[in-house]
Coordinates of C-alpha atoms and ligand atoms in Angstrom, one line a residue:
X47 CA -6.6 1.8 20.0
X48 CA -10.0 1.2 18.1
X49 CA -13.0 3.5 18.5
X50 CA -16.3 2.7 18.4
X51 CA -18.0 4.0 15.1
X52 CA -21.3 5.2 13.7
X53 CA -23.1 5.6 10.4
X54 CA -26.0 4.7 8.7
X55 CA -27.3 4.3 5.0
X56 CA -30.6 5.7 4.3
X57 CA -31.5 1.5 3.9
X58 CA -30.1 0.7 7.1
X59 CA -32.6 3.1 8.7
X60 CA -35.1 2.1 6.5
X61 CA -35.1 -1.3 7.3
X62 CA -37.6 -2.4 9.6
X63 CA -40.0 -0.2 8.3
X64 CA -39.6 -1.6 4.9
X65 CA -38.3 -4.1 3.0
X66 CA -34.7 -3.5 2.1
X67 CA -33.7 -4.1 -1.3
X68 CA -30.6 -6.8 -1.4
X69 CA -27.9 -6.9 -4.0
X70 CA -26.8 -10.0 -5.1
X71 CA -23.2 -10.0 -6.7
X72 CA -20.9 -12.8 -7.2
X73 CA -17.3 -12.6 -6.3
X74 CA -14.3 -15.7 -6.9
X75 CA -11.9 -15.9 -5.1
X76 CA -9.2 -16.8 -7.1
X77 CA -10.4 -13.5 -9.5
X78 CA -11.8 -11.0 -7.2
X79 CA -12.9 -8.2 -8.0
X80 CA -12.4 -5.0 -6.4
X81 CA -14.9 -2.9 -7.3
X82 CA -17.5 -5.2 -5.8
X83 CA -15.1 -5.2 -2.6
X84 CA -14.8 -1.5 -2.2
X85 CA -18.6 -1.4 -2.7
X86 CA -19.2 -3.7 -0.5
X87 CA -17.2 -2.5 2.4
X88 CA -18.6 1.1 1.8
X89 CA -21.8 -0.8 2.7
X90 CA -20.9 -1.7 6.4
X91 CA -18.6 1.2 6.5
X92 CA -22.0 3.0 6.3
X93 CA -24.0 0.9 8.9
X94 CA -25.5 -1.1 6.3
X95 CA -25.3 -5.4 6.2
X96 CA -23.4 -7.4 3.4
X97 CA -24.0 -11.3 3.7
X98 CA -20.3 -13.1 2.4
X99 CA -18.6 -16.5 2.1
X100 CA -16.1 -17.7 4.5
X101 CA -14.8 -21.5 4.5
X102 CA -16.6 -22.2 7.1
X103 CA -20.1 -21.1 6.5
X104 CA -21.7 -17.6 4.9
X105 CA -21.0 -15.1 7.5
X106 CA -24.1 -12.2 8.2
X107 CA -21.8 -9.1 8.4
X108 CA -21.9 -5.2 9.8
X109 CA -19.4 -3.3 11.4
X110 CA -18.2 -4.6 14.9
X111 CA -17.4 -1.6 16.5
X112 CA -21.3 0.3 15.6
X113 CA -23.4 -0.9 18.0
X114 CA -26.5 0.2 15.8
X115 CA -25.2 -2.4 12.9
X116 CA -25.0 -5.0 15.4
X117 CA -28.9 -4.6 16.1
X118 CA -29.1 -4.7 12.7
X119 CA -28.0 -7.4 12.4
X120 CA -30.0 -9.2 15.0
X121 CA -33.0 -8.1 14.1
X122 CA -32.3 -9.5 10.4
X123 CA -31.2 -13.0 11.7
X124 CA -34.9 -12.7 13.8
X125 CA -31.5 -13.5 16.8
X126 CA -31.9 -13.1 20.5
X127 CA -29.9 -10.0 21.3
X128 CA -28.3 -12.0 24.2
X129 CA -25.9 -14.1 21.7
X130 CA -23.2 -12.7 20.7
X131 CA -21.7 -12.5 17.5
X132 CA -18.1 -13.2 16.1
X133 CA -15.6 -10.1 15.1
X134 CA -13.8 -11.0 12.1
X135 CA -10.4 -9.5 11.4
X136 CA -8.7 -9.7 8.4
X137 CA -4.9 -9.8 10.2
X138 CA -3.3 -10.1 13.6
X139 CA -2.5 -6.3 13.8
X140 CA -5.9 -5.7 14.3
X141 CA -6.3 -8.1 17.3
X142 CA -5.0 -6.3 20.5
X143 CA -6.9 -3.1 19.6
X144 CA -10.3 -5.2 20.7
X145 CA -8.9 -7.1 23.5
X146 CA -7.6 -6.8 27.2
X147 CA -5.1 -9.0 26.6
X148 CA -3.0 -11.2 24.5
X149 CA -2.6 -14.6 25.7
X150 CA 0.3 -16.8 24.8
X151 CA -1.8 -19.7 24.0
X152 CA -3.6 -17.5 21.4
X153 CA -0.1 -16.0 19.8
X154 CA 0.3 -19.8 19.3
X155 CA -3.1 -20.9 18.3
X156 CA -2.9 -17.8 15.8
X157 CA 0.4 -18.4 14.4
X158 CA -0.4 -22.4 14.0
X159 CA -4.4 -21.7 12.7
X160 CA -5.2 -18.3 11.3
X161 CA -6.5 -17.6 9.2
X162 CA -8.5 -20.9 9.1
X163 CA -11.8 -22.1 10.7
X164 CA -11.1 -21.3 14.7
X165 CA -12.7 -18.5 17.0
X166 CA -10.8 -17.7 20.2
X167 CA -12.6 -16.0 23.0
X168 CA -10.6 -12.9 24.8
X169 CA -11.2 -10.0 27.3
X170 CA -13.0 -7.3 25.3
X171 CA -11.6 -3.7 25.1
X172 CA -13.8 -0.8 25.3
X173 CA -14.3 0.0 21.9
X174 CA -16.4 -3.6 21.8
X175 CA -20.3 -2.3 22.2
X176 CA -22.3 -4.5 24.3
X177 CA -24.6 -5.1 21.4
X178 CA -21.6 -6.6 19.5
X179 CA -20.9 -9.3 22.7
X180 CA -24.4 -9.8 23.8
X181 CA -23.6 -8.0 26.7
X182 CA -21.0 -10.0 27.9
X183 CA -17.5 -8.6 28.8
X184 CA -15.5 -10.9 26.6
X185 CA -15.0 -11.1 23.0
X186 CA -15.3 -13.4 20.0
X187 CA -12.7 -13.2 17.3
X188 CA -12.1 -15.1 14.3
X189 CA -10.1 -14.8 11.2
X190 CA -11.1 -16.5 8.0
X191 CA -9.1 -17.4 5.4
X192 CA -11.4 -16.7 2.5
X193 CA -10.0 -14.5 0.5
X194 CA -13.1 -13.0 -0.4
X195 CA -13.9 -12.4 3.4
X196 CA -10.5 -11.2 4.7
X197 CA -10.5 -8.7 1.1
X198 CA -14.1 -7.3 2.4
X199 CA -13.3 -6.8 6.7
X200 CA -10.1 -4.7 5.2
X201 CA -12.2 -2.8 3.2
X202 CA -15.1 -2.6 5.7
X203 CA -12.5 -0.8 7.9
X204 CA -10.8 -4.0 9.6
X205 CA -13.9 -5.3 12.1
X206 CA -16.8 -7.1 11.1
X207 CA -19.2 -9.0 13.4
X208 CA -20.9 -11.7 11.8
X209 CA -23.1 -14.9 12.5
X210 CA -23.9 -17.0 10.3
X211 CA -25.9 -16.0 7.5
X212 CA -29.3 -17.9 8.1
X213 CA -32.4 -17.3 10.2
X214 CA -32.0 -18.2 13.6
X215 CA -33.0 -21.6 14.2
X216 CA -32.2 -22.6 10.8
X217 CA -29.0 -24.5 9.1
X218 CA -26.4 -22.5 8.8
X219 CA -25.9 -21.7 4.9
X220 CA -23.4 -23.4 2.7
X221 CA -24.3 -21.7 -0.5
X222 CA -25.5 -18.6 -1.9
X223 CA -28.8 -19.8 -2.8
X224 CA -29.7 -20.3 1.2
X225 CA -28.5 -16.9 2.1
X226 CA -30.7 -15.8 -0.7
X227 CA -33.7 -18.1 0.6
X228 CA -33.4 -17.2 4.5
X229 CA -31.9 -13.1 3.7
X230 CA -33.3 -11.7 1.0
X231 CA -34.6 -8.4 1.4
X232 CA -33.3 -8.3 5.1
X233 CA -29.8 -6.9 3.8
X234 CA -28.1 -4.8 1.7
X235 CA -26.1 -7.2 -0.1
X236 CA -25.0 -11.0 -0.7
X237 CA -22.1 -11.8 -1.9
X238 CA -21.6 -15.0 -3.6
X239 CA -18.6 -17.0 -3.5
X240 CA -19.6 -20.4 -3.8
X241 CA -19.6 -23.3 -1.9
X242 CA -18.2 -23.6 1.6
X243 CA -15.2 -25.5 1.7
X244 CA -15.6 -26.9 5.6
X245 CA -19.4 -26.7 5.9
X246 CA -19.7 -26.4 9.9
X247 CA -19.2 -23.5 11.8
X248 CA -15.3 -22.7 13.6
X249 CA -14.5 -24.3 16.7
X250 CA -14.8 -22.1 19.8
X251 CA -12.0 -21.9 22.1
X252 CA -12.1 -19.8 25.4
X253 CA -9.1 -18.4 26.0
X254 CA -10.1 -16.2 29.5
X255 CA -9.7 -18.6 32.4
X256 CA -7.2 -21.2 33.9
X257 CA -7.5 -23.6 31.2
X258 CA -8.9 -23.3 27.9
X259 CA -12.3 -24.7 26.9
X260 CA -13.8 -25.9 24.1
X261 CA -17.3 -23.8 23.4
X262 CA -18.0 -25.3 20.1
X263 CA -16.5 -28.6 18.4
X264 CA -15.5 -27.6 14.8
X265 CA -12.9 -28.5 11.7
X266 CA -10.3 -27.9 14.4
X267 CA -10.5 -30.3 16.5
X268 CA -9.3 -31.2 20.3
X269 CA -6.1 -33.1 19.9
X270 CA -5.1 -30.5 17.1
X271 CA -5.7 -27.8 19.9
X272 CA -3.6 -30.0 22.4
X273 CA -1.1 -30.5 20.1
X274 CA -0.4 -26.4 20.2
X275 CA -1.1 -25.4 23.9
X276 CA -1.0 -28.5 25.7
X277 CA -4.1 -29.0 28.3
X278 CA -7.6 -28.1 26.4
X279 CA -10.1 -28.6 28.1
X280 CA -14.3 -29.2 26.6
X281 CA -17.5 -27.9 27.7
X282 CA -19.0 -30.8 28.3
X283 CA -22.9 -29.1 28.3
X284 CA -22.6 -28.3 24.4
X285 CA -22.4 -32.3 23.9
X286 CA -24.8 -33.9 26.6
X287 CA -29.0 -32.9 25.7
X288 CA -30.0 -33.2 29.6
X289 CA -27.3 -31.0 31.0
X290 CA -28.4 -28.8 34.0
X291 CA -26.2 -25.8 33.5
X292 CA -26.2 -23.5 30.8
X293 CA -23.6 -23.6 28.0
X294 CA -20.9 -21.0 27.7
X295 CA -21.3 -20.3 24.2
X296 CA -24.9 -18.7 25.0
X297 CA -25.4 -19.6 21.2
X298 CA -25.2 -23.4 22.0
X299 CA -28.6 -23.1 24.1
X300 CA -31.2 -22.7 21.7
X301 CA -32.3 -25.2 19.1
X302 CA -30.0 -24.6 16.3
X303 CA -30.1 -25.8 12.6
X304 CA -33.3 -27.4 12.4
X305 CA -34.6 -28.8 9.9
X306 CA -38.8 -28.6 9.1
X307 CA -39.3 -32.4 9.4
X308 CA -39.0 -34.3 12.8
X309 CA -35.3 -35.6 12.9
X310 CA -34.1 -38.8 14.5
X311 CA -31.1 -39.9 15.1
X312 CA -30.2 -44.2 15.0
X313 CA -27.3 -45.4 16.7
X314 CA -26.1 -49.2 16.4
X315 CA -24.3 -51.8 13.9
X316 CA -25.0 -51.1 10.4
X317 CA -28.0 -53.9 10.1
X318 CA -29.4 -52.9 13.3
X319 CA -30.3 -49.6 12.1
X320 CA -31.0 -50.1 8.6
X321 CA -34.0 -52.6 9.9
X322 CA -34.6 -50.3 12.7
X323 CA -35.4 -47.7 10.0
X324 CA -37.1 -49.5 7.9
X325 CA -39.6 -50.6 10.0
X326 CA -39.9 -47.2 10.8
X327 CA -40.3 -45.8 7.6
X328 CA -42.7 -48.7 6.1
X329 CA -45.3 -47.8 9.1
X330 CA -44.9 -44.0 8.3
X331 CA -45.7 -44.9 4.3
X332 CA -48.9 -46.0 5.8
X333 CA -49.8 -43.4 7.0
X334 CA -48.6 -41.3 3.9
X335 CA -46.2 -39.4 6.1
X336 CA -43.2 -38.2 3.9
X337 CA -39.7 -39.7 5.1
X338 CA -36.2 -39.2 4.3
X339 CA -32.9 -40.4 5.7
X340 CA -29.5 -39.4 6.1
X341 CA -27.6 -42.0 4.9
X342 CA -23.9 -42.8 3.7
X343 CA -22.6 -44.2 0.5
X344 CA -22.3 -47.9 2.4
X345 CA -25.7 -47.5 2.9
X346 CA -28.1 -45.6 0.6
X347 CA -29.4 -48.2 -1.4
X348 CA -30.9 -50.4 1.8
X349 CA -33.8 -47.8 2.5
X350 CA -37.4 -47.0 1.9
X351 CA -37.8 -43.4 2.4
X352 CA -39.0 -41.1 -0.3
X353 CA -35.4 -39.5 -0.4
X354 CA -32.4 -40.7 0.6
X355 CA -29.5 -38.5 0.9
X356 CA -25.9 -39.9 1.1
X357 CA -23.4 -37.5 2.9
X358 CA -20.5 -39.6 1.1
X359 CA -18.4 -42.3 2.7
X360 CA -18.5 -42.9 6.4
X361 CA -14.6 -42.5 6.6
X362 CA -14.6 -39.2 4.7
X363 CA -15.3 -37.1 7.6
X364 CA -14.7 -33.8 5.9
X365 CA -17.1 -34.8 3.0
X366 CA -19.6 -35.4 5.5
X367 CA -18.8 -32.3 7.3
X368 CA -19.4 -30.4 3.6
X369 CA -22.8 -31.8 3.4
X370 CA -24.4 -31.6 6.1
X371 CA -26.2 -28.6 6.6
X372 CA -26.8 -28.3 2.9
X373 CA -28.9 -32.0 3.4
X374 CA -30.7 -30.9 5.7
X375 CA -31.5 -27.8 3.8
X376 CA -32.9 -29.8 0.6
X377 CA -35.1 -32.0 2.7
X378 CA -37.0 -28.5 3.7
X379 CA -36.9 -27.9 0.0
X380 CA -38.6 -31.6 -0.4
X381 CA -40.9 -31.0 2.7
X382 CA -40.0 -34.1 4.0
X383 CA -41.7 -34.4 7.3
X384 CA -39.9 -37.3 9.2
X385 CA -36.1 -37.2 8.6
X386 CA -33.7 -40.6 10.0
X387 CA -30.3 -40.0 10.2
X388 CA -27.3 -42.4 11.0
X389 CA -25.1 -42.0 14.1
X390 CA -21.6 -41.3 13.1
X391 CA -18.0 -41.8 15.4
X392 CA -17.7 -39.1 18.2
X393 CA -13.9 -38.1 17.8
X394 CA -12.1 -35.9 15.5
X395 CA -14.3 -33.6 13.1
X396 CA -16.9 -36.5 14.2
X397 CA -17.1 -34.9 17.2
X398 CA -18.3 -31.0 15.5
X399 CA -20.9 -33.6 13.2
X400 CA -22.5 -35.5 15.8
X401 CA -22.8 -31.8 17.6
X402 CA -24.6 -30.3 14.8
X403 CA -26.6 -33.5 14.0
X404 CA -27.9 -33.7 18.2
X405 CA -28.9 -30.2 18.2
X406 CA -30.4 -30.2 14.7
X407 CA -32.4 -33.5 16.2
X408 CA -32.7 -31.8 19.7
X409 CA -31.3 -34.6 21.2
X410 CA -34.0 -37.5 20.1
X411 CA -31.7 -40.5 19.3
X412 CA -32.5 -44.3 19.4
X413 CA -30.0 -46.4 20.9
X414 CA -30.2 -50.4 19.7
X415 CA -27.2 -51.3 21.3
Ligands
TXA66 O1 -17.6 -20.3 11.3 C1 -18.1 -19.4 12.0 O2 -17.8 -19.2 13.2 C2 -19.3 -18.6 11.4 C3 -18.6 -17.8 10.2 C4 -19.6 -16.8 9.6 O3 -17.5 -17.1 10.7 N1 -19.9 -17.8 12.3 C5 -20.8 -18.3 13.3 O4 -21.4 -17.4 14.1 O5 -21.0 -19.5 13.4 P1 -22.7 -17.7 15.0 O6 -23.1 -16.4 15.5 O7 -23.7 -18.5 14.2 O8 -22.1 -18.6 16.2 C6 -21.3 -17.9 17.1 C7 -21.3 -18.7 18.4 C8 -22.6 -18.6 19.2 O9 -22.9 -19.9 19.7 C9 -22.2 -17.6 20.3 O10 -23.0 -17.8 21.4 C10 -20.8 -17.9 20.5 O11 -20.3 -18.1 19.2 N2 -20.1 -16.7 21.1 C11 -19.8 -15.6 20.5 N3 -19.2 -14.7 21.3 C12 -19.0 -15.4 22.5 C13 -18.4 -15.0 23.7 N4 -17.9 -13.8 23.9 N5 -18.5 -16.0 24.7 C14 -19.0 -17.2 24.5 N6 -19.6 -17.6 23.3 C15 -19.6 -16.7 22.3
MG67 MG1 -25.2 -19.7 13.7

């Protein structure tokens, strides 16, 4: 049984009308402190919103079950209120109180990859206001395994919905200091933990129909997914730019983690793109147009953009993974206005990269090849 809750701290109903003022505390995880926790989760408890690391990426958090913190929480992330958020639990006892059911793929996913990086979809129960699910009659659940996360949803009362901690339309945040940048004064309270060991958001699996589908490529990735339930099926609109039907994760429809500057993606053998680029970005000096690149460690040195940023070596997927969104964050910073990046493989955690990278370049890529 869960029950849907209510509350709300003289900020929470304050916000909106003014600026709310945002604590910024910092937390380890290997030395938490408890006091910060139990403040913390009084916060939600109350209505309120307390941004927090997870390994994935900082998580935007208010109690899942209070449909007026789930407004809230839109309405600080500048969201549309038809994409729906991600409940949080903190351990699997807490699970079948917010869903129909319990299916045997997602005992198995659970026992094999929580808490870790993966978000299953289920059935919602009642107790699951609309505002929480976007209005849609399933539900979104992930547990993290950041100990600084699952420590807060216990002490926030077991059930916290939360995004990811930027501005909608904006990459998701790695570190405190862009939850800061994109939240402060539009919550209650950040919590710093660090740096985000994975650096992409989880990997969506929908576990309500026939055959379960793949909403969002992440850390986890296909085959491990095959390798616990067998068939695994992927929605092939989150991957293809010209698609005609509307992705399931409604969150995969709109222009995600853009950066300021015009982004490009360059696909082709290594010296086809580095002259490719450079031809490119010798025109666009020119016409004093600032340019940057996403490049790798192979690579950085061949260039003639005003920055060049190496997400590490081009085998060391999880590296590049890590990066990522935090690159495309400091070429804001630099106000780089025309941003190359290099193509990377399509398989594995390639598969959640070259995802974020498409959408992030909404879909402009040059072929040579
Ligand atoms: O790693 C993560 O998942 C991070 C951390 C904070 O846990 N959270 C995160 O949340 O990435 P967000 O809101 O930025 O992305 C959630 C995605 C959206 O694309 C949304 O549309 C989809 O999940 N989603 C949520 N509930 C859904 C549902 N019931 N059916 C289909 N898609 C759903
Ligand atoms: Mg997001």
């Amino acid at each position: 049984m869960c029950e849907k809750t209510e509350g709300f701290s003289a900020k929470a109903i304050l916000r909106g009308l003014h600026k709310v003022e945002t604590k910024v505390i910092k937390i380890k995880e290997e030395n938490i402190n408890w006091q910060y926790i139990e403040e913390a989760g009084a916060i939600i408890r109350a209505g309120g919103l307390v941004a927090f690391p997870t390994e994935t990426v900082y998580g935007l958090g208010g109690d899942a079950l209070n449909a007026a913190s789930s407004g809230k929480i839109y309405e600080a992330k500048g969201r549309p209120s038809d994409n729906p958020l991600i409940v949080h639990i903190a351990s699997m006892d807490k699970l079948a109180a917010i869903v129909r059911e319990v299916p045997e793929a997602a005992y198995k996913l659970a026992k094999r990859y929580w808490p870790g990086p993966l978000t299953m979809i289920f059935n919602k129960a009642a107790c699951v206001p609309a505002q929480t699910t976007g209005g849609l009659e399933t539900v979104a659940v992930r547990m993290p395994s950041h100990k600084v996360a699952s420590a807060l949803i216990e002490a926030a009362g077991g059930y916290i919905a939360a995004p990811s901690a930027n501005l909608s339309g904006r990459p998701s945040p790695t570190t405190a200091k862009y939850v800061i940048e994109d939240l402060d004064g539009r919550v209650d309270m950040i919590i710093d933990g660090g740096e985000a060991d994975i650096g992409l958001e989880s990997t969506i699996i929908d576990l309500t129909g026939d055959v379960p589908v793949i909403l969002r490529p992440g850390y986890i990735t296909e085959e491990m997914l095959k390798e616990t339930i067998g068939r695994v099926d992927t929605d092939r609109t989150i991957l293809d730019g010209n698609a005609k039907q509307a992705p399931k994760a409604p969150g995969m429809k709109y222009r995600h983690y853009a950066p300021k500057g015009n982004l490009v993606l360059v696909e082709g053998t290594q010296a086809q793109v580095v002259s490719y680029m450079n031809e490119q970005l010798r025109q666009y000096k020119l016409e004093r147009i600032k340019t940057g690149v996403i490049a790798t460690d192979e690579t950085k040195d061949r260039y003639l953009a005003d920055s060049i940023k190496s997400v590490g070596k081009r085998e060391d997927e999880e590296q590049i993974a890590r990066q990522l969104f935090k690159i495309l964050r400091e070429f804001d910073d630099e106000e780089v206005q025309v941003i190359y990046a290099e193509s990377f493989e399509s398989h594995g955690v390639g598969e959640a990269i070259m995802n974020r990278l498409l959408k992030a370049a909404g879909h402009q890529v040059v072929y040579l090849q």
